């Protein structure tokens, strides 16, 4: 669920800011197909798991990897927002200087 929410946020950033399209696309192209495959296999093996130790080990490893991927997706969304905050900060500083120049 966290990966899905972060993916939606990344896509929103890409839609809203042309500067985010290239890095967002690179990130999603690199990780999303593999995440999809891991989730599909996790579900399939989870259904077929009848107490087999080797399947449970793979499921545990998959769950750990998916948690790490959720963190990576969340961090990528933050990276895409960073240029927006830097741009707004620069705009705020410029506006503040104008106000000060006008004695306000």
XYZ file of C-alpha atoms in Angstrom:
104
model
C 0.000 0.000 0.000
C 2.815 2.431 0.849
C 4.498 1.734 -2.478
C 1.217 2.345 -4.294
C 0.618 5.646 -2.495
C 4.178 6.834 -3.105
C 3.950 5.811 -6.771
C 0.822 7.945 -7.108
C 2.609 10.853 -5.433
C 5.618 10.463 -7.735
C 3.350 10.461 -10.788
C 1.541 13.558 -9.486
C 4.877 15.338 -9.118
C 5.798 14.317 -12.650
C 2.490 15.654 -13.973
C 2.774 18.933 -12.054
C 6.449 19.716 -12.655
C 8.242 19.032 -15.937
C 11.585 19.014 -14.067
C 10.404 15.913 -12.176
C 9.550 13.882 -15.276
C 13.007 12.572 -16.143
C 14.116 11.551 -12.624
C 10.665 10.195 -11.775
C 10.533 8.157 -14.967
C 14.046 6.783 -14.371
C 13.131 5.729 -10.848
C 9.809 4.113 -11.787
C 11.283 2.344 -14.826
C 14.091 0.979 -12.694
C 12.072 -0.325 -9.747
C 8.367 -0.632 -10.526
C 8.541 -3.727 -12.807
C 10.578 -5.627 -10.221
C 8.300 -4.582 -7.372
C 5.324 -5.756 -9.400
C 6.953 -9.131 -9.971
C 7.871 -9.540 -6.285
C 4.319 -8.694 -5.178
C 2.790 -11.119 -7.686
C 5.091 -13.945 -6.583
C 4.606 -13.085 -2.905
C 0.850 -13.433 -3.313
C 1.127 -16.620 -5.359
C 3.563 -18.300 -2.987
C 1.614 -17.111 0.040
C -1.476 -18.865 -1.300
C 0.455 -22.034 -2.086
C 2.422 -22.038 1.180
C 1.454 -25.133 3.118
C 4.065 -24.781 5.832
C 7.076 -25.352 3.596
C 10.161 -23.849 5.222
C 11.815 -22.748 1.986
C 8.667 -20.919 0.848
C 8.343 -19.161 4.208
C 11.971 -18.027 4.030
C 11.387 -16.520 0.590
C 8.170 -14.860 1.783
C 10.004 -13.340 4.754
C 12.788 -12.073 2.508
C 10.204 -10.667 0.083
C 8.374 -8.853 2.888
C 11.650 -7.314 4.070
C 12.539 -6.214 0.550
C 9.103 -4.695 -0.008
C 9.440 -2.678 3.212
C 12.787 -1.349 1.999
C 11.266 -0.559 -1.399
C 8.413 1.328 0.296
C 11.038 3.482 2.008
C 12.855 4.046 -1.301
C 9.629 5.102 -3.042
C 8.792 7.470 -0.183
C 12.285 8.977 -0.328
C 12.071 9.416 -4.101
C 8.833 11.358 -3.677
C 10.670 13.589 -1.178
C 13.509 14.078 -3.651
C 11.049 15.232 -6.312
C 9.469 17.681 -3.872
C 12.853 19.095 -2.882
C 13.267 21.126 -6.089
C 9.759 22.566 -5.567
C 10.641 23.695 -2.053
C 13.958 25.158 -3.236
C 12.161 27.077 -5.983
C 9.525 28.388 -3.541
C 12.220 29.332 -1.050
C 14.017 31.350 -3.740
C 10.738 33.077 -4.674
C 10.057 33.891 -1.023
C 13.548 35.329 -0.575
C 13.144 37.511 -3.678
C 9.762 38.772 -2.487
C 11.149 39.452 0.983
C 13.988 41.522 -0.523
C 11.487 43.543 -2.556
C 9.438 44.258 0.554
C 12.539 45.337 2.454
C 13.623 47.583 -0.439
C 10.237 49.266 -0.234
C 10.574 49.672 3.534
C 8.027 47.010 4.449
